[in-house]
Amino acid sequence: MKKTDNYSESNGSLGSALGINMNAVGGVRHQNVDLLETIAIFFVVLYHGNLSNCDFVHSPSILTYISFLLQSVLSTCCPLFFFCSGYVLLNRSLDMKKHIFKTLRLILIAIVWAMVTIFILMYTDHHKLTPVEFYKIFINKTESWIGYYWFIGALVCIYITFPLIKTAFDTSKSAIFYMVLVCYFVPLANMVINRFNSSIVHDFGGIFFDMFNPLKGANAYSYQYFMLGGLLGFYKDEILDLFEEKRIPVFTTGAAMVIIFASILGAYGIFKSLKAHNVWDMVFNSYDSLLTLGMVLGFFLISTCYNPSDHPAVENAVRTISSNTLSVYILHEIILHAIKNNITISPVFCNPIGTILLAAAIIAVSTLFGWACKHIPFIGKLF
């Protein structure tokens, strides 16, 4: 079944690969992708801007346990962006010249904004850097400064290999499904083998079996979600028809998947934290988890039920945020540093509700700023 190109990416959208404005080509927008991207960027800001005390290991209480458990669903943030990117790009024609330009543009955006971010954080965090120290932070991608730019790097890696993936996608869907499985099970098998060997050999380095891992050094899960997004975008109508034929409620199924897998991941996170006597980062460390995959699939099903035609204000808000996720992603850490290092936050806001309000405010400010900057010649190309 051949799908038509009915989605053209919105400028400034992370998941949609920084494409041209869809209205310029008269395309029909996928509203479910708008919703997924909005959810994803909201989860990113919630994760990075958490004000709650999640340390139930050293400060056990009902609130710290709840705050920690609520973090489990946030592990879908970056996977949802990879998913949306594949959903859009793999189901439209490839213009090689434009694709190369977009890839180079994304690299340029990452370089320019990484340097701008370091420069701004020098003042928000009250650091004085020599030119050598400045460059060292940039070249080392120092975690506390610009570590979050890893995501843009992962997108660039996907775009570099995209022409090959696209060719395989157009030729054989089974080959793409095979690669989805490879991206999940090969790193998993390699990890299991290495952990087994390290338990019986004290100085085991994992050199031998690593040579069978073609994804070594790559974020395999980013390719997994990218290709999976393409497949589900292609077979979306068939999937929904199957649900309707079997009389299975789509929204209820999706919501149940999110709740169940989030609960299991949360319980596992508690177990792992207590065992290590330290709070485990179950968001970043669970991007490649089968539980996170289950939640992403759940959110996909929920998104197919999204029809805001009767609520134009909601539709406009979601579309605007989705179209400016790049701006929000770049700016949110700068705003967070400015707030946390220069403003005393009242304890009243140091809870999940306060975190949600802070995230909503940051997204609103970043979206508005990005939208305004897009209308400025030359500068708009960086948003």
Tab-separated table of C-alpha atoms in Angstrom:
chain	number	residue	atom	x	y	z
A	1	MET	CA	0.000	0.000	0.000
A	2	LYS	CA	1.567	3.255	-1.157
A	3	LYS	CA	1.251	6.268	1.128
A	4	THR	CA	1.127	9.804	-0.247
A	5	ASP	CA	3.219	12.678	1.081
A	6	ASN	CA	0.640	14.271	3.315
A	7	TYR	CA	2.944	15.735	5.907
A	8	SER	CA	5.627	18.309	5.406
A	9	GLU	CA	7.639	19.198	8.476
A	10	SER	CA	7.204	22.452	10.309
A	11	ASN	CA	10.188	24.687	10.631
A	12	GLY	CA	11.755	24.367	14.066
A	13	SER	CA	10.331	20.966	14.931
A	14	LEU	CA	12.839	18.524	16.454
A	15	GLY	CA	10.921	15.351	15.694
A	16	SER	CA	10.070	16.501	12.192
A	17	ALA	CA	13.646	17.144	11.216
A	18	LEU	CA	13.701	20.881	10.684
A	19	GLY	CA	11.924	20.870	7.354
A	20	ILE	CA	10.113	23.558	5.401
A	21	ASN	CA	6.858	25.136	6.468
A	22	MET	CA	4.012	22.796	5.582
A	23	ASN	CA	1.718	25.581	4.395
A	24	ALA	CA	4.225	26.427	1.697
A	25	VAL	CA	3.451	23.178	-0.073
A	26	GLY	CA	-0.200	22.886	0.870
A	27	GLY	CA	0.237	19.648	2.797
A	28	VAL	CA	-2.166	18.156	5.316
A	29	ARG	CA	-0.783	18.132	8.828
A	30	HIS	CA	-0.612	15.009	10.973
A	31	GLN	CA	-2.190	16.280	14.198
A	32	ASN	CA	-1.125	13.192	16.131
A	33	VAL	CA	2.536	14.039	15.426
A	34	ASP	CA	1.936	17.557	16.765
A	35	LEU	CA	0.553	16.041	19.956
A	36	LEU	CA	3.409	13.555	20.352
A	37	GLU	CA	6.037	16.264	19.862
A	38	THR	CA	4.294	18.516	22.374
A	39	ILE	CA	4.199	15.691	24.916
A	40	ALA	CA	7.857	14.916	24.227
A	41	ILE	CA	9.150	18.460	24.743
A	42	PHE	CA	7.000	18.855	27.860
A	43	PHE	CA	8.573	15.686	29.272
A	44	VAL	CA	12.082	16.933	28.405
A	45	VAL	CA	11.545	20.172	30.337
A	46	LEU	CA	9.909	18.312	33.232
A	47	TYR	CA	12.900	15.991	33.441
A	48	HIS	CA	15.571	18.681	33.323
A	49	GLY	CA	13.619	21.176	35.432
A	50	ASN	CA	12.473	18.875	38.197
A	51	LEU	CA	11.958	20.774	41.464
A	52	SER	CA	10.727	17.798	43.484
A	53	ASN	CA	12.810	15.852	45.949
A	54	CYS	CA	12.940	12.370	44.410
A	55	ASP	CA	15.555	11.015	46.818
A	56	PHE	CA	13.418	8.453	48.615
A	57	VAL	CA	16.594	6.517	49.457
A	58	HIS	CA	17.947	9.125	51.879
A	59	SER	CA	14.690	11.009	52.532
A	60	PRO	CA	11.952	8.376	52.468
A	61	SER	CA	8.424	9.781	52.457
A	62	ILE	CA	5.230	9.428	50.466
A	63	LEU	CA	6.046	12.595	48.503
A	64	THR	CA	9.573	11.507	47.536
A	65	TYR	CA	8.298	8.092	46.422
A	66	ILE	CA	5.510	9.665	44.358
A	67	SER	CA	7.903	12.208	42.846
A	68	PHE	CA	10.258	9.422	41.841
A	69	LEU	CA	7.524	7.186	40.400
A	70	LEU	CA	6.150	10.022	38.273
A	71	GLN	CA	9.567	10.252	36.593
A	72	SER	CA	9.091	6.857	34.912
A	73	VAL	CA	6.862	8.157	32.119
A	74	LEU	CA	9.435	10.837	31.263
A	75	SER	CA	11.727	8.167	29.805
A	76	THR	CA	9.647	8.471	26.606
A	77	CYS	CA	10.743	12.074	25.938
A	78	CYS	CA	13.627	11.609	23.490
A	79	PRO	CA	12.342	8.287	22.077
A	80	LEU	CA	9.121	10.085	21.090
A	81	PHE	CA	11.132	12.649	19.111
A	82	PHE	CA	13.025	9.914	17.243
A	83	PHE	CA	9.706	8.157	16.666
A	84	CYS	CA	8.072	11.288	15.224
A	85	SER	CA	11.048	11.994	12.984
A	86	GLY	CA	10.844	8.532	11.428
A	87	TYR	CA	7.050	8.739	11.239
A	88	VAL	CA	7.346	11.851	9.069
A	89	LEU	CA	10.541	11.399	7.069
A	90	LEU	CA	10.191	7.761	6.075
A	91	ASN	CA	6.688	8.309	4.717
A	92	ARG	CA	7.532	11.097	2.294
A	93	SER	CA	9.761	11.357	-0.746
A	94	LEU	CA	13.467	12.079	-0.345
A	95	ASP	CA	15.019	15.134	-1.952
A	96	MET	CA	18.732	14.410	-1.561
A	97	LYS	CA	19.864	17.987	-2.081
A	98	LYS	CA	17.441	19.363	0.516
A	99	HIS	CA	18.292	16.553	2.908
A	100	ILE	CA	22.016	17.303	2.776
A	101	PHE	CA	21.269	20.986	3.350
A	102	LYS	CA	19.054	20.184	6.366
A	103	THR	CA	21.731	17.938	7.859
A	104	LEU	CA	24.442	20.579	7.482
A	105	ARG	CA	22.061	23.195	8.883
A	106	LEU	CA	21.400	21.058	11.946
A	107	ILE	CA	25.142	20.635	12.545
A	108	LEU	CA	25.612	24.401	12.235
A	109	ILE	CA	22.734	25.057	14.654
A	110	ALA	CA	24.283	22.681	17.195
A	111	ILE	CA	27.728	24.312	16.941
A	112	VAL	CA	26.472	27.904	17.107
A	113	TRP	CA	23.974	27.345	19.901
A	114	ALA	CA	26.382	25.229	21.968
A	115	MET	CA	28.830	28.134	21.981
A	116	VAL	CA	26.081	30.670	22.665
A	117	THR	CA	24.832	28.507	25.522
A	118	ILE	CA	28.273	28.304	27.125
A	119	PHE	CA	28.667	32.063	26.798
A	120	ILE	CA	25.293	32.762	28.443
A	121	LEU	CA	25.824	30.199	31.212
A	122	MET	CA	29.089	31.938	32.113
A	123	TYR	CA	26.893	34.778	33.388
A	124	THR	CA	23.869	32.877	34.689
A	125	ASP	CA	26.127	30.498	36.638
A	126	HIS	CA	28.679	33.200	37.565
A	127	HIS	CA	31.723	31.532	35.988
A	128	LYS	CA	34.726	33.266	34.468
A	129	LEU	CA	36.296	31.247	31.675
A	130	THR	CA	39.484	31.769	29.738
A	131	PRO	CA	39.293	31.182	25.971
A	132	VAL	CA	41.007	27.821	26.479
A	133	GLU	CA	38.533	26.787	29.208
A	134	PHE	CA	35.647	27.924	27.023
A	135	TYR	CA	36.855	25.818	24.097
A	136	LYS	CA	37.550	22.846	26.368
A	137	ILE	CA	33.944	22.858	27.621
A	138	PHE	CA	32.728	23.048	24.030
A	139	ILE	CA	34.963	20.351	22.582
A	140	ASN	CA	34.399	17.984	25.538
A	141	LYS	CA	30.629	18.609	25.507
A	142	THR	CA	30.819	19.055	29.281
A	143	GLU	CA	27.687	17.509	30.776
A	144	SER	CA	26.746	20.302	33.181
A	145	TRP	CA	27.022	22.890	30.403
A	146	ILE	CA	25.965	21.491	27.032
A	147	GLY	CA	25.563	17.776	27.693
A	148	TYR	CA	21.958	17.868	26.508
A	149	TYR	CA	23.140	18.539	22.941
A	150	TRP	CA	23.774	14.793	22.635
A	151	PHE	CA	20.253	14.503	21.252
A	152	ILE	CA	20.932	16.782	18.291
A	153	GLY	CA	24.080	14.761	17.605
A	154	ALA	CA	22.023	11.556	17.587
A	155	LEU	CA	19.610	13.140	15.080
A	156	VAL	CA	22.516	14.135	12.830
A	157	CYS	CA	23.805	10.547	12.875
A	158	ILE	CA	20.374	9.335	11.770
A	159	TYR	CA	20.183	11.934	8.998
A	160	ILE	CA	23.643	10.966	7.704
A	161	THR	CA	22.482	7.365	7.243
A	162	PHE	CA	18.905	8.300	6.318
A	163	PRO	CA	19.225	7.851	2.517
A	164	LEU	CA	20.157	4.196	3.069
A	165	ILE	CA	17.359	3.691	5.588
A	166	LYS	CA	14.867	5.377	3.272
A	167	THR	CA	15.888	3.186	0.329
A	168	ALA	CA	15.455	0.057	2.443
A	169	PHE	CA	12.124	1.345	3.769
A	170	ASP	CA	10.750	1.925	0.272
A	171	THR	CA	12.027	-1.456	-0.907
A	172	SER	CA	11.299	-3.814	1.964
A	173	LYS	CA	9.338	-3.107	5.129
A	174	SER	CA	10.413	-6.485	6.488
A	175	ALA	CA	14.053	-5.383	6.266
A	176	ILE	CA	13.250	-2.305	8.357
A	177	PHE	CA	11.400	-4.443	10.902
A	178	TYR	CA	14.460	-6.699	11.027
A	179	MET	CA	16.661	-3.689	11.745
A	180	VAL	CA	14.284	-2.528	14.509
A	181	LEU	CA	14.814	-5.908	16.175
A	182	VAL	CA	18.575	-5.756	15.598
A	183	CYS	CA	18.785	-2.287	17.162
A	184	TYR	CA	17.148	-3.612	20.311
A	185	PHE	CA	18.432	-7.161	20.733
A	186	VAL	CA	22.058	-6.897	19.558
A	187	PRO	CA	23.081	-4.264	22.170
A	188	LEU	CA	21.012	-6.152	24.773
A	189	ALA	CA	22.686	-9.476	23.971
A	190	ASN	CA	26.098	-7.821	23.987
A	191	MET	CA	25.396	-6.288	27.413
A	192	VAL	CA	24.194	-9.619	28.865
A	193	ILE	CA	27.253	-11.482	27.536
A	194	ASN	CA	29.639	-8.840	28.870
A	195	ARG	CA	28.013	-8.801	32.305
A	196	PHE	CA	28.116	-12.591	32.487
A	197	ASN	CA	31.777	-12.699	31.513
A	198	SER	CA	32.709	-9.887	33.891
A	199	SER	CA	31.135	-11.869	36.732
A	200	ILE	CA	33.482	-14.804	36.149
A	201	VAL	CA	36.569	-12.981	34.862
A	202	HIS	CA	37.698	-10.108	37.088
A	203	ASP	CA	39.567	-8.095	34.450
A	204	PHE	CA	37.231	-8.895	31.542
A	205	GLY	CA	37.279	-6.133	28.912
A	206	GLY	CA	34.540	-7.325	26.567
A	207	ILE	CA	36.779	-7.004	23.542
A	208	PHE	CA	35.949	-10.271	21.751
A	209	PHE	CA	32.144	-10.068	21.620
A	210	ASP	CA	32.164	-6.317	20.981
A	211	MET	CA	33.455	-6.980	17.487
A	212	PHE	CA	30.098	-8.580	16.615
A	213	ASN	CA	28.175	-5.444	17.548
A	214	PRO	CA	27.710	-3.218	14.451
A	215	LEU	CA	26.004	-0.597	16.624
A	216	LYS	CA	28.920	-0.142	19.032
A	217	GLY	CA	29.309	3.519	19.919
A	218	ALA	CA	25.926	4.430	18.447
A	219	ASN	CA	22.645	5.181	20.196
A	220	ALA	CA	20.999	2.071	18.771
A	221	TYR	CA	17.642	2.924	20.308
A	222	SER	CA	17.503	6.170	18.325
A	223	TYR	CA	17.535	4.168	15.080
A	224	GLN	CA	15.069	1.712	16.584
A	225	TYR	CA	12.483	4.378	17.361
A	226	PHE	CA	13.133	6.214	14.094
A	227	MET	CA	12.444	3.140	11.971
A	228	LEU	CA	9.573	2.004	14.180
A	229	GLY	CA	7.954	5.414	13.747
A	230	GLY	CA	8.199	5.021	9.990
A	231	LEU	CA	6.585	1.589	10.082
A	232	LEU	CA	3.696	2.627	12.332
A	233	GLY	CA	3.139	5.739	10.240
A	234	PHE	CA	2.931	3.583	7.125
A	235	TYR	CA	0.606	0.978	8.666
A	236	LYS	CA	-1.407	3.375	10.844
A	237	ASP	CA	-4.696	2.922	8.975
A	238	GLU	CA	-4.366	-0.866	8.983
A	239	ILE	CA	-3.623	-0.860	12.726
A	240	LEU	CA	-6.676	1.263	13.500
A	241	ASP	CA	-8.843	-0.890	11.231
A	242	LEU	CA	-7.698	-3.966	13.146
A	243	PHE	CA	-8.598	-2.342	16.478
A	244	GLU	CA	-12.009	-1.436	15.120
A	245	GLU	CA	-12.569	-4.911	13.701
A	246	LYS	CA	-11.682	-6.540	17.028
A	247	ARG	CA	-13.694	-3.864	18.887
A	248	ILE	CA	-10.688	-2.931	21.001
A	249	PRO	CA	-10.823	0.641	22.362
A	250	VAL	CA	-7.743	2.420	21.044
A	251	PHE	CA	-7.448	5.176	23.640
A	252	THR	CA	-8.094	2.860	26.584
A	253	THR	CA	-5.521	0.388	25.294
A	254	GLY	CA	-2.913	3.111	24.823
A	255	ALA	CA	-3.561	4.621	28.247
A	256	ALA	CA	-3.395	1.189	29.894
A	257	MET	CA	-0.057	0.484	28.196
A	258	VAL	CA	1.410	3.763	29.431
A	259	ILE	CA	0.172	3.246	33.008
A	260	ILE	CA	1.201	-0.415	33.230
A	261	PHE	CA	4.680	-0.024	31.724
A	262	ALA	CA	5.339	3.184	33.678
A	263	SER	CA	4.348	1.431	36.908
A	264	ILE	CA	6.641	-1.527	36.203
A	265	LEU	CA	9.537	0.785	35.350
A	266	GLY	CA	8.888	2.811	38.494
A	267	ALA	CA	8.901	-0.317	40.645
A	268	TYR	CA	12.122	-1.490	39.004
A	269	GLY	CA	13.629	1.955	39.585
A	270	ILE	CA	12.817	1.760	43.289
A	271	PHE	CA	14.359	-1.701	43.538
A	272	LYS	CA	17.500	-0.645	41.675
A	273	SER	CA	17.876	2.547	43.730
A	274	LEU	CA	17.512	0.781	47.065
A	275	LYS	CA	19.987	-1.870	45.978
A	276	ALA	CA	22.564	0.744	44.960
A	277	HIS	CA	21.787	3.006	47.981
A	278	ASN	CA	21.447	5.895	45.535
A	279	VAL	CA	18.643	7.226	43.352
A	280	TRP	CA	18.815	5.679	39.896
A	281	ASP	CA	18.198	7.952	36.902
A	282	MET	CA	15.396	5.928	35.392
A	283	VAL	CA	14.755	8.444	32.608
A	284	PHE	CA	18.086	8.623	30.768
A	285	ASN	CA	19.002	5.031	31.656
A	286	SER	CA	15.715	3.645	30.303
A	287	TYR	CA	15.620	5.092	26.786
A	288	ASP	CA	16.531	1.654	25.434
A	289	SER	CA	14.217	-0.216	27.811
A	290	LEU	CA	11.432	-2.477	26.587
A	291	LEU	CA	9.186	-0.739	29.134
A	292	THR	CA	9.852	2.649	27.527
A	293	LEU	CA	9.125	1.124	24.127
A	294	GLY	CA	5.775	-0.068	25.462
A	295	MET	CA	4.939	3.451	26.681
A	296	VAL	CA	5.906	4.985	23.327
A	297	LEU	CA	3.545	2.569	21.577
A	298	GLY	CA	0.867	3.503	24.100
A	299	PHE	CA	1.302	7.209	23.407
A	300	PHE	CA	1.127	6.473	19.679
A	301	LEU	CA	-2.262	4.806	20.134
A	302	ILE	CA	-3.479	7.694	22.297
A	303	SER	CA	-2.332	10.207	19.679
A	304	THR	CA	-4.427	8.561	16.970
A	305	CYS	CA	-7.525	9.541	18.964
A	306	TYR	CA	-6.505	13.198	19.044
A	307	ASN	CA	-9.041	15.283	17.103
A	308	PRO	CA	-9.072	18.903	18.303
A	309	SER	CA	-11.314	20.236	15.533
A	310	ASP	CA	-13.906	21.315	18.112
A	311	HIS	CA	-11.248	23.051	20.215
A	312	PRO	CA	-9.302	25.424	17.923
A	313	ALA	CA	-7.453	27.007	20.850
A	314	VAL	CA	-6.031	23.627	21.876
A	315	GLU	CA	-5.173	22.788	18.283
A	316	ASN	CA	-3.338	26.086	17.778
A	317	ALA	CA	-1.442	25.762	21.049
A	318	VAL	CA	-0.303	22.204	20.335
A	319	ARG	CA	0.635	23.063	16.755
A	320	THR	CA	2.599	26.149	17.825
A	321	ILE	CA	4.549	24.256	20.483
A	322	SER	CA	5.214	21.376	18.086
A	323	SER	CA	6.520	23.808	15.466
A	324	ASN	CA	8.937	25.363	17.969
A	325	THR	CA	10.330	22.333	19.793
A	326	LEU	CA	13.849	23.125	18.584
A	327	SER	CA	13.660	26.559	20.216
A	328	VAL	CA	12.335	25.086	23.443
A	329	TYR	CA	14.981	22.357	23.502
A	330	ILE	CA	17.836	24.830	22.999
A	331	LEU	CA	16.553	27.535	25.343
A	332	HIS	CA	15.050	25.566	28.228
A	333	GLU	CA	18.381	24.729	29.878
A	334	ILE	CA	19.513	28.350	29.630
A	335	ILE	CA	16.316	29.492	31.357
A	336	LEU	CA	16.620	26.768	33.997
A	337	HIS	CA	20.199	27.783	34.808
A	338	ALA	CA	19.151	31.430	35.075
A	339	ILE	CA	16.304	30.560	37.446
A	340	LYS	CA	18.040	28.006	39.653
A	341	ASN	CA	21.254	30.023	40.070
A	342	ASN	CA	19.755	33.471	40.546
A	343	ILE	CA	16.283	33.061	42.036
A	344	THR	CA	15.316	31.566	45.372
A	345	ILE	CA	12.507	29.121	44.643
A	346	SER	CA	9.859	28.891	47.339
A	347	PRO	CA	9.452	25.421	48.924
A	348	VAL	CA	5.778	25.694	47.955
A	349	PHE	CA	6.805	24.971	44.354
A	350	CYS	CA	9.217	22.140	45.157
A	351	ASN	CA	6.779	19.374	44.259
A	352	PRO	CA	5.359	17.746	41.092
A	353	ILE	CA	2.747	20.498	40.639
A	354	GLY	CA	5.393	23.219	40.927
A	355	THR	CA	7.558	21.380	38.392
A	356	ILE	CA	4.644	21.189	35.945
A	357	LEU	CA	3.948	24.925	36.315
A	358	LEU	CA	7.632	25.760	35.791
A	359	ALA	CA	7.815	23.539	32.695
A	360	ALA	CA	4.678	25.115	31.234
A	361	ALA	CA	6.087	28.609	31.800
A	362	ILE	CA	9.450	27.733	30.213
A	363	ILE	CA	7.767	26.184	27.179
A	364	ALA	CA	5.540	29.245	26.762
A	365	VAL	CA	8.463	31.693	26.968
A	366	SER	CA	10.749	29.610	24.723
A	367	THR	CA	8.022	29.069	22.140
A	368	LEU	CA	7.186	32.765	22.000
A	369	PHE	CA	10.859	33.738	21.764
A	370	GLY	CA	11.544	31.182	19.037
A	371	TRP	CA	8.466	32.186	17.069
A	372	ALA	CA	9.516	35.852	17.188
A	373	CYS	CA	13.124	35.130	16.198
A	374	LYS	CA	12.010	33.129	13.155
A	375	HIS	CA	10.792	36.380	11.640
A	376	ILE	CA	14.235	37.994	11.912
A	377	PRO	CA	16.390	37.633	8.753
A	378	PHE	CA	19.357	35.226	9.095
A	379	ILE	CA	18.799	34.751	12.863
A	380	GLY	CA	15.562	32.915	12.107
A	381	LYS	CA	17.564	30.168	10.420
A	382	LEU	CA	18.921	29.168	13.842
A	383	PHE	CA	15.478	28.391	15.291
